[in-house]
PDB file of C-alpha atoms in Angstrom:
ATOM      1  CA  MET A   1      12.003   3.264  -2.490  1.00 39.00           C
ATOM      2  CA  SER A   2      12.454   5.596   0.488  1.00 43.00           C
ATOM      3  CA  LEU A   3      11.793   4.442   4.039  1.00 58.00           C
ATOM      4  CA  ARG A   4       9.703   7.543   4.643  1.00 71.00           C
ATOM      5  CA  PRO A   5       8.746  10.577   2.542  1.00 87.00           C
ATOM      6  CA  ILE A   6      11.567  13.037   1.850  1.00 95.00           C
ATOM      7  CA  ASP A   7      10.546  16.620   1.129  1.00 97.00           C
ATOM      8  CA  ALA A   8      14.010  18.143   1.608  1.00 98.00           C
ATOM      9  CA  VAL A   9      17.675  17.204   1.640  1.00 98.00           C
ATOM     10  CA  LEU A  10      20.252  19.004   3.778  1.00 98.00           C
ATOM     11  CA  PHE A  11      23.783  18.720   2.440  1.00 98.00           C
ATOM     12  CA  ASP A  12      27.049  19.368   4.221  1.00 98.00           C
ATOM     13  CA  PHE A  13      29.574  21.371   2.194  1.00 97.00           C
ATOM     14  CA  SER A  14      33.174  20.152   2.436  1.00 96.00           C
ATOM     15  CA  GLY A  15      33.560  16.457   1.706  1.00 96.00           C
ATOM     16  CA  THR A  16      29.929  16.143   0.625  1.00 98.00           C
ATOM     17  CA  LEU A  17      29.191  18.420  -2.335  1.00 98.00           C
ATOM     18  CA  LEU A  18      32.681  19.807  -2.910  1.00 98.00           C
ATOM     19  CA  ALA A  19      36.201  18.859  -1.865  1.00 96.00           C
ATOM     20  CA  VAL A  20      39.082  21.162  -1.094  1.00 95.00           C
ATOM     21  CA  GLU A  21      41.844  21.192  -3.714  1.00 96.00           C
ATOM     22  CA  PRO A  22      44.826  18.816  -3.353  1.00 95.00           C
ATOM     23  CA  PRO A  23      47.142  19.984  -0.553  1.00 95.00           C
ATOM     24  CA  LEU A  24      50.195  20.432  -2.785  1.00 96.00           C
ATOM     25  CA  ASP A  25      48.227  22.817  -5.007  1.00 96.00           C
ATOM     26  CA  TRP A  26      47.083  24.711  -1.918  1.00 96.00           C
ATOM     27  CA  LEU A  27      50.638  25.058  -0.587  1.00 97.00           C
ATOM     28  CA  ARG A  28      52.057  26.253  -3.904  1.00 96.00           C
ATOM     29  CA  ARG A  29      49.255  28.762  -4.460  1.00 95.00           C
ATOM     30  CA  ALA A  30      49.737  30.237  -0.989  1.00 97.00           C
ATOM     31  CA  ALA A  31      53.526  30.344  -1.209  1.00 97.00           C
ATOM     32  CA  ALA A  32      53.863  31.891  -4.680  1.00 96.00           C
ATOM     33  CA  PRO A  33      52.764  35.480  -3.767  1.00 96.00           C
ATOM     34  CA  LEU A  34      55.298  35.400  -0.923  1.00 97.00           C
ATOM     35  CA  GLY A  35      58.101  34.488  -3.335  1.00 97.00           C
ATOM     36  CA  LEU A  36      58.530  31.129  -1.649  1.00 97.00           C
ATOM     37  CA  THR A  37      59.356  27.986  -3.600  1.00 95.00           C
ATOM     38  CA  PHE A  38      59.968  24.469  -2.338  1.00 96.00           C
ATOM     39  CA  ASP A  39      61.305  21.368  -4.005  1.00 96.00           C
ATOM     40  CA  ASP A  40      59.162  18.241  -4.168  1.00 96.00           C
ATOM     41  CA  ALA A  41      60.602  16.712  -1.016  1.00 97.00           C
ATOM     42  CA  GLU A  42      60.184  19.924   0.992  1.00 97.00           C
ATOM     43  CA  SER A  43      56.611  20.346  -0.264  1.00 97.00           C
ATOM     44  CA  ALA A  44      55.636  16.775   0.558  1.00 97.00           C
ATOM     45  CA  ALA A  45      57.092  17.006   4.057  1.00 97.00           C
ATOM     46  CA  MET A  46      55.415  20.338   4.727  1.00 97.00           C
ATOM     47  CA  VAL A  47      52.045  19.062   3.516  1.00 97.00           C
ATOM     48  CA  GLU A  48      52.330  16.078   5.828  1.00 97.00           C
ATOM     49  CA  ARG A  49      53.017  18.386   8.772  1.00 97.00           C
ATOM     50  CA  LEU A  50      50.146  20.707   7.824  1.00 97.00           C
ATOM     51  CA  LEU A  51      47.648  17.871   7.555  1.00 96.00           C
ATOM     52  CA  TRP A  52      48.746  16.739  10.999  1.00 97.00           C
ATOM     53  CA  ALA A  53      48.545  20.265  12.389  1.00 96.00           C
ATOM     54  CA  GLY A  54      45.168  21.178  10.866  1.00 95.00           C
ATOM     55  CA  ARG A  55      44.347  22.231   7.334  1.00 94.00           C
ATOM     56  CA  PRO A  56      41.249  24.397   6.820  1.00 90.00           C
ATOM     57  CA  GLY A  57      38.752  22.256   4.934  1.00 87.00           C
ATOM     58  CA  GLY A  58      40.860  19.161   5.533  1.00 86.00           C
ATOM     59  CA  PRO A  59      40.877  16.329   8.047  1.00 87.00           C
ATOM     60  CA  ALA A  60      40.660  16.997  11.762  1.00 90.00           C
ATOM     61  CA  PRO A  61      44.005  17.991  13.328  1.00 94.00           C
ATOM     62  CA  SER A  62      45.954  15.546  15.450  1.00 93.00           C
ATOM     63  CA  ASP A  63      47.391  15.701  18.966  1.00 94.00           C
ATOM     64  CA  LEU A  64      45.485  18.759  20.174  1.00 94.00           C
ATOM     65  CA  THR A  65      46.354  19.952  23.661  1.00 94.00           C
ATOM     66  CA  GLY A  66      45.719  22.959  25.871  1.00 94.00           C
ATOM     67  CA  PRO A  67      43.990  25.986  24.331  1.00 93.00           C
ATOM     68  CA  HIS A  68      43.989  24.377  20.876  1.00 95.00           C
ATOM     69  CA  VAL A  69      41.268  21.964  22.022  1.00 96.00           C
ATOM     70  CA  ASP A  70      38.705  24.650  22.838  1.00 95.00           C
ATOM     71  CA  ALA A  71      39.733  26.857  19.921  1.00 94.00           C
ATOM     72  CA  TYR A  72      39.174  24.046  17.447  1.00 94.00           C
ATOM     73  CA  ALA A  73      35.876  23.003  19.038  1.00 93.00           C
ATOM     74  CA  THR A  74      34.386  26.501  18.627  1.00 95.00           C
ATOM     75  CA  ARG A  75      36.186  27.594  15.459  1.00 95.00           C
ATOM     76  CA  ASP A  76      33.085  27.820  13.271  1.00 94.00           C
ATOM     77  CA  LEU A  77      31.125  30.250  15.432  1.00 94.00           C
ATOM     78  CA  SER A  78      32.756  33.433  14.111  1.00 95.00           C
ATOM     79  CA  VAL A  79      35.151  34.669  11.448  1.00 93.00           C
ATOM     80  CA  GLU A  80      37.666  35.713  14.104  1.00 95.00           C
ATOM     81  CA  GLN A  81      37.557  32.398  15.961  1.00 95.00           C
ATOM     82  CA  HIS A  82      38.022  30.459  12.745  1.00 95.00           C
ATOM     83  CA  ARG A  83      41.022  32.455  11.591  1.00 96.00           C
ATOM     84  CA  ASP A  84      42.708  32.509  14.994  1.00 96.00           C
ATOM     85  CA  ALA A  85      42.176  28.776  15.522  1.00 96.00           C
ATOM     86  CA  TYR A  86      43.561  27.660  12.184  1.00 96.00           C
ATOM     87  CA  ILE A  87      46.529  30.006  12.092  1.00 96.00           C
ATOM     88  CA  ALA A  88      47.489  28.802  15.583  1.00 96.00           C
ATOM     89  CA  LEU A  89      47.096  25.194  14.470  1.00 96.00           C
ATOM     90  CA  MET A  90      49.180  25.632  11.314  1.00 96.00           C
ATOM     91  CA  THR A  91      52.012  27.305  13.181  1.00 95.00           C
ATOM     92  CA  ARG A  92      52.547  23.901  14.812  1.00 96.00           C
ATOM     93  CA  ALA A  93      53.752  22.627  11.411  1.00 96.00           C
ATOM     94  CA  ASP A  94      57.217  24.209  11.697  1.00 96.00           C
ATOM     95  CA  LEU A  95      56.680  26.449   8.662  1.00 96.00           C
ATOM     96  CA  PRO A  96      59.796  28.000   7.069  1.00 96.00           C
ATOM     97  CA  ASP A  97      58.339  31.524   6.921  1.00 96.00           C
ATOM     98  CA  PRO A  98      56.179  33.203   9.596  1.00 93.00           C
ATOM     99  CA  ARG A  99      53.939  34.701   6.885  1.00 96.00           C
ATOM    100  CA  LEU A 100      52.980  31.334   5.466  1.00 97.00           C
ATOM    101  CA  ALA A 101      50.314  30.359   8.016  1.00 97.00           C
ATOM    102  CA  SER A 102      48.229  33.442   7.203  1.00 97.00           C
ATOM    103  CA  ALA A 103      48.766  32.952   3.479  1.00 97.00           C
ATOM    104  CA  LEU A 104      47.672  29.332   3.711  1.00 97.00           C
ATOM    105  CA  TYR A 105      44.576  30.343   5.637  1.00 96.00           C
ATOM    106  CA  ASP A 106      43.616  33.003   3.095  1.00 96.00           C
ATOM    107  CA  ALA A 107      44.182  30.542   0.242  1.00 95.00           C
ATOM    108  CA  MET A 108      41.149  28.504   1.308  1.00 93.00           C
ATOM    109  CA  PHE A 109      38.666  31.273   0.444  1.00 90.00           C
ATOM    110  CA  PRO A 110      38.829  31.640  -3.371  1.00 95.00           C
ATOM    111  CA  PRO A 111      36.071  29.564  -5.022  1.00 96.00           C
ATOM    112  CA  GLU A 112      38.649  27.881  -7.257  1.00 94.00           C
ATOM    113  CA  ALA A 113      40.166  26.272  -4.154  1.00 95.00           C
ATOM    114  CA  TRP A 114      37.117  23.983  -4.071  1.00 97.00           C
ATOM    115  CA  VAL A 115      36.229  21.241  -6.543  1.00 97.00           C
ATOM    116  CA  PRO A 116      32.644  19.951  -6.924  1.00 98.00           C
ATOM    117  CA  TYR A 117      32.163  16.214  -6.898  1.00 98.00           C
ATOM    118  CA  ALA A 118      31.276  14.905 -10.338  1.00 98.00           C
ATOM    119  CA  ASP A 119      27.811  13.813  -9.248  1.00 98.00           C
ATOM    120  CA  ALA A 120      26.945  16.923  -7.209  1.00 98.00           C
ATOM    121  CA  ALA A 121      25.321  18.970  -9.983  1.00 98.00           C
ATOM    122  CA  PRO A 122      23.340  16.062 -11.513  1.00 98.00           C
ATOM    123  CA  VAL A 123      21.960  15.020  -8.124  1.00 98.00           C
ATOM    124  CA  LEU A 124      21.053  18.585  -7.127  1.00 98.00           C
ATOM    125  CA  ALA A 125      19.341  19.098 -10.492  1.00 98.00           C
ATOM    126  CA  ALA A 126      17.385  15.858 -10.111  1.00 98.00           C
ATOM    127  CA  LEU A 127      16.179  16.857  -6.660  1.00 98.00           C
ATOM    128  CA  ARG A 128      14.994  20.219  -7.948  1.00 97.00           C
ATOM    129  CA  ALA A 129      13.236  18.570 -10.899  1.00 97.00           C
ATOM    130  CA  HIS A 130      11.292  16.364  -8.479  1.00 96.00           C
ATOM    131  CA  GLY A 131      10.309  19.181  -6.136  1.00 97.00           C
ATOM    132  CA  VAL A 132      12.660  18.234  -3.293  1.00 98.00           C
ATOM    133  CA  ARG A 133      13.942  21.308  -1.465  1.00 98.00           C
ATOM    134  CA  VAL A 134      17.675  21.596  -0.765  1.00 98.00           C
ATOM    135  CA  ALA A 135      19.753  23.363   1.868  1.00 98.00           C
ATOM    136  CA  VAL A 136      23.495  23.551   2.424  1.00 98.00           C
ATOM    137  CA  VAL A 137      24.164  23.197   6.150  1.00 98.00           C
ATOM    138  CA  SER A 138      27.786  23.767   7.079  1.00 97.00           C
ATOM    139  CA  ASN A 139      30.024  24.301  10.077  1.00 96.00           C
ATOM    140  CA  ILE A 140      31.860  27.233   8.551  1.00 94.00           C
ATOM    141  CA  ALA A 141      32.864  30.773   9.464  1.00 92.00           C
ATOM    142  CA  HIS A 142      32.652  32.453   6.068  1.00 92.00           C
ATOM    143  CA  ASP A 143      30.048  32.869   3.343  1.00 95.00           C
ATOM    144  CA  LEU A 144      30.071  29.968   0.888  1.00 96.00           C
ATOM    145  CA  ARG A 145      27.565  31.507  -1.503  1.00 96.00           C
ATOM    146  CA  PRO A 146      30.253  32.903  -3.858  1.00 97.00           C
ATOM    147  CA  THR A 147      31.780  29.414  -4.134  1.00 97.00           C
ATOM    148  CA  PHE A 148      28.437  27.902  -5.124  1.00 98.00           C
ATOM    149  CA  ASP A 149      27.871  30.782  -7.566  1.00 98.00           C
ATOM    150  CA  HIS A 150      31.293  30.222  -9.132  1.00 98.00           C
ATOM    151  CA  HIS A 151      30.618  26.540  -9.732  1.00 98.00           C
ATOM    152  CA  GLY A 152      27.064  27.059 -11.020  1.00 98.00           C
ATOM    153  CA  LEU A 153      25.441  25.201  -8.116  1.00 98.00           C
ATOM    154  CA  THR A 154      23.403  27.983  -6.496  1.00 98.00           C
ATOM    155  CA  GLN A 155      20.537  27.514  -8.951  1.00 98.00           C
ATOM    156  CA  TRP A 156      19.560  24.286  -7.139  1.00 98.00           C
ATOM    157  CA  ILE A 157      19.966  25.503  -3.550  1.00 98.00           C
ATOM    158  CA  ASP A 158      16.949  26.839  -1.659  1.00 98.00           C
ATOM    159  CA  ALA A 159      18.749  27.861   1.537  1.00 98.00           C
ATOM    160  CA  PHE A 160      22.208  28.240   3.045  1.00 98.00           C
ATOM    161  CA  VAL A 161      22.533  27.689   6.797  1.00 98.00           C
ATOM    162  CA  PHE A 162      25.976  28.377   8.248  1.00 97.00           C
ATOM    163  CA  SER A 163      27.100  27.837  11.823  1.00 96.00           C
ATOM    164  CA  TYR A 164      28.501  31.327  12.241  1.00 95.00           C
ATOM    165  CA  GLU A 165      25.179  32.841  11.151  1.00 96.00           C
ATOM    166  CA  VAL A 166      22.955  30.774  13.469  1.00 96.00           C
ATOM    167  CA  ASP A 167      25.437  30.526  16.379  1.00 95.00           C
ATOM    168  CA  ALA A 168      25.345  26.739  16.436  1.00 96.00           C
ATOM    169  CA  MET A 169      27.586  23.994  15.083  1.00 95.00           C
ATOM    170  CA  LYS A 170      26.687  20.469  14.055  1.00 97.00           C
ATOM    171  CA  PRO A 171      25.901  18.188  15.851  1.00 97.00           C
ATOM    172  CA  SER A 172      23.803  20.747  17.774  1.00 97.00           C
ATOM    173  CA  PRO A 173      20.091  20.199  17.049  1.00 97.00           C
ATOM    174  CA  LYS A 174      19.736  23.965  16.679  1.00 98.00           C
ATOM    175  CA  ILE A 175      21.421  24.121  13.262  1.00 98.00           C
ATOM    176  CA  PHE A 176      19.334  21.285  11.811  1.00 98.00           C
ATOM    177  CA  SER A 177      16.140  22.817  13.144  1.00 97.00           C
ATOM    178  CA  ALA A 178      17.115  26.198  11.687  1.00 97.00           C
ATOM    179  CA  ALA A 179      17.588  24.640   8.260  1.00 98.00           C
ATOM    180  CA  CYS A 180      14.203  22.925   8.393  1.00 98.00           C
ATOM    181  CA  GLU A 181      12.529  26.173   9.419  1.00 98.00           C
ATOM    182  CA  GLU A 182      14.232  27.936   6.518  1.00 97.00           C
ATOM    183  CA  LEU A 183      12.954  25.310   4.085  1.00 98.00           C
ATOM    184  CA  GLY A 184       9.511  25.036   5.662  1.00 97.00           C
ATOM    185  CA  VAL A 185       9.720  21.274   6.227  1.00 97.00           C
ATOM    186  CA  GLU A 186       9.409  18.944   9.191  1.00 96.00           C
ATOM    187  CA  PRO A 187      12.717  17.317  10.259  1.00 97.00           C
ATOM    188  CA  ALA A 188      11.199  13.850   9.955  1.00 96.00           C
ATOM    189  CA  ARG A 189      10.549  14.520   6.265  1.00 96.00           C
ATOM    190  CA  ALA A 190      14.104  15.688   5.548  1.00 97.00           C
ATOM    191  CA  LEU A 191      17.413  13.874   5.031  1.00 98.00           C
ATOM    192  CA  MET A 192      20.829  15.080   6.227  1.00 98.00           C
ATOM    193  CA  VAL A 193      23.759  14.104   4.000  1.00 98.00           C
ATOM    194  CA  GLY A 194      27.319  14.586   5.223  1.00 97.00           C
ATOM    195  CA  ASP A 195      30.698  12.996   5.777  1.00 96.00           C
ATOM    196  CA  THR A 196      31.181  13.016   9.563  1.00 94.00           C
ATOM    197  CA  THR A 197      29.477  11.939  12.744  1.00 94.00           C
ATOM    198  CA  ALA A 198      28.627  15.605  13.374  1.00 95.00           C
ATOM    199  CA  ASP A 199      26.264  15.429  10.392  1.00 96.00           C
ATOM    200  CA  ALA A 200      24.640  12.345  11.893  1.00 95.00           C
ATOM    201  CA  GLY A 201      23.629  14.574  14.814  1.00 95.00           C
ATOM    202  CA  ALA A 202      20.512  15.271  12.745  1.00 97.00           C
ATOM    203  CA  VAL A 203      18.958  12.165  14.281  1.00 96.00           C
ATOM    204  CA  GLU A 204      18.505  14.198  17.468  1.00 96.00           C
ATOM    205  CA  VAL A 205      15.707  16.104  15.700  1.00 97.00           C
ATOM    206  CA  ASN A 206      14.231  12.904  14.232  1.00 96.00           C
ATOM    207  CA  MET A 207      15.905  13.456  10.860  1.00 97.00           C
ATOM    208  CA  PRO A 208      17.535  10.477   9.115  1.00 96.00           C
ATOM    209  CA  ALA A 209      21.153  10.916   8.064  1.00 97.00           C
ATOM    210  CA  LEU A 210      23.335   9.514   5.299  1.00 97.00           C
ATOM    211  CA  VAL A 211      27.084   9.643   5.967  1.00 97.00           C
ATOM    212  CA  LEU A 212      29.399   9.224   2.960  1.00 97.00           C
ATOM    213  CA  PRO A 213      33.135   9.413   3.748  1.00 95.00           C
ATOM    214  CA  ALA A 214      34.894  12.170   1.782  1.00 93.00           C
ATOM    215  CA  SER A 215      36.161  11.325  -1.705  1.00 95.00           C
ATOM    216  CA  PRO A 216      39.061  12.852  -3.681  1.00 94.00           C
ATOM    217  CA  PRO A 217      38.378  16.177  -5.461  1.00 95.00           C
ATOM    218  CA  GLY A 218      36.278  15.784  -8.604  1.00 95.00           C
ATOM    219  CA  ALA A 219      35.439  12.135  -7.961  1.00 97.00           C
ATOM    220  CA  VAL A 220      32.027  10.520  -8.190  1.00 98.00           C
ATOM    221  CA  HIS A 221      30.992  10.626  -4.557  1.00 98.00           C
ATOM    222  CA  GLY A 222      28.085   8.186  -4.362  1.00 97.00           C
ATOM    223  CA  LEU A 223      25.445  10.902  -4.147  1.00 98.00           C
ATOM    224  CA  ASP A 224      23.087   8.794  -6.257  1.00 97.00           C
ATOM    225  CA  ALA A 225      22.234   7.134  -2.942  1.00 97.00           C
ATOM    226  CA  VAL A 226      20.363  10.328  -2.058  1.00 97.00           C
ATOM    227  CA  LEU A 227      18.126   9.913  -5.087  1.00 96.00           C
ATOM    228  CA  ALA A 228      17.472   6.283  -4.205  1.00 94.00           C
ATOM    229  CA  LEU A 229      16.430   7.242  -0.686  1.00 94.00           C
ATOM    230  CA  ALA A 230      14.153   9.935  -2.108  1.00 93.00           C
ATOM    231  CA  GLY A 231      12.583   7.450  -4.521  1.00 91.00           C
ATOM    232  CA  ILE A 232      13.896   9.307  -7.586  1.00 91.00           C
TER     233      ILE A 232
END
């Protein structure tokens, strides 16, 4: 039983409907075209440094100082800002080849670099079957539609609202309001589902939020909670 009627659900992308591939796979896929190979110990150490420095689609970077702070805070407002921010962050990881940061950045874009959670498609299908409208609302600086097409998820999505297209990043109320306008619903009758406190910024427009910490790629992510809240 829902606490109030839900006509629409807004989903975050990374860590909510899909997860980025395991970091070792990402490193190997980026390094191979450059003719670079690393043994297991080298790969593990490099991945640890990259996760600290800032992996696109991964956890927030650590120990930001100086210009990195502002660059990271505004990274999702344009393609150029996103690329520049992440390449600068990854160069902090003491990479063995100067080409690798760009290769790692580019390796996040192919749809196969993303893995849907096991319960994403069933939950999206159930929402559609019950007339609940769905939007993907993401802080991102590139078009995610090909990724959703590749994984067969677009059929259940009514709208895509991306920060770089609306010039606003979560938790700004502007991006949540834009999604509701796109769907034709009142914020109070929608639900925001994400994995960070930025997603919970939806409460500023009187929209309830459900925050589910990110799960490993391909796992069952607990999205059935969305159906319970929608009374499905």
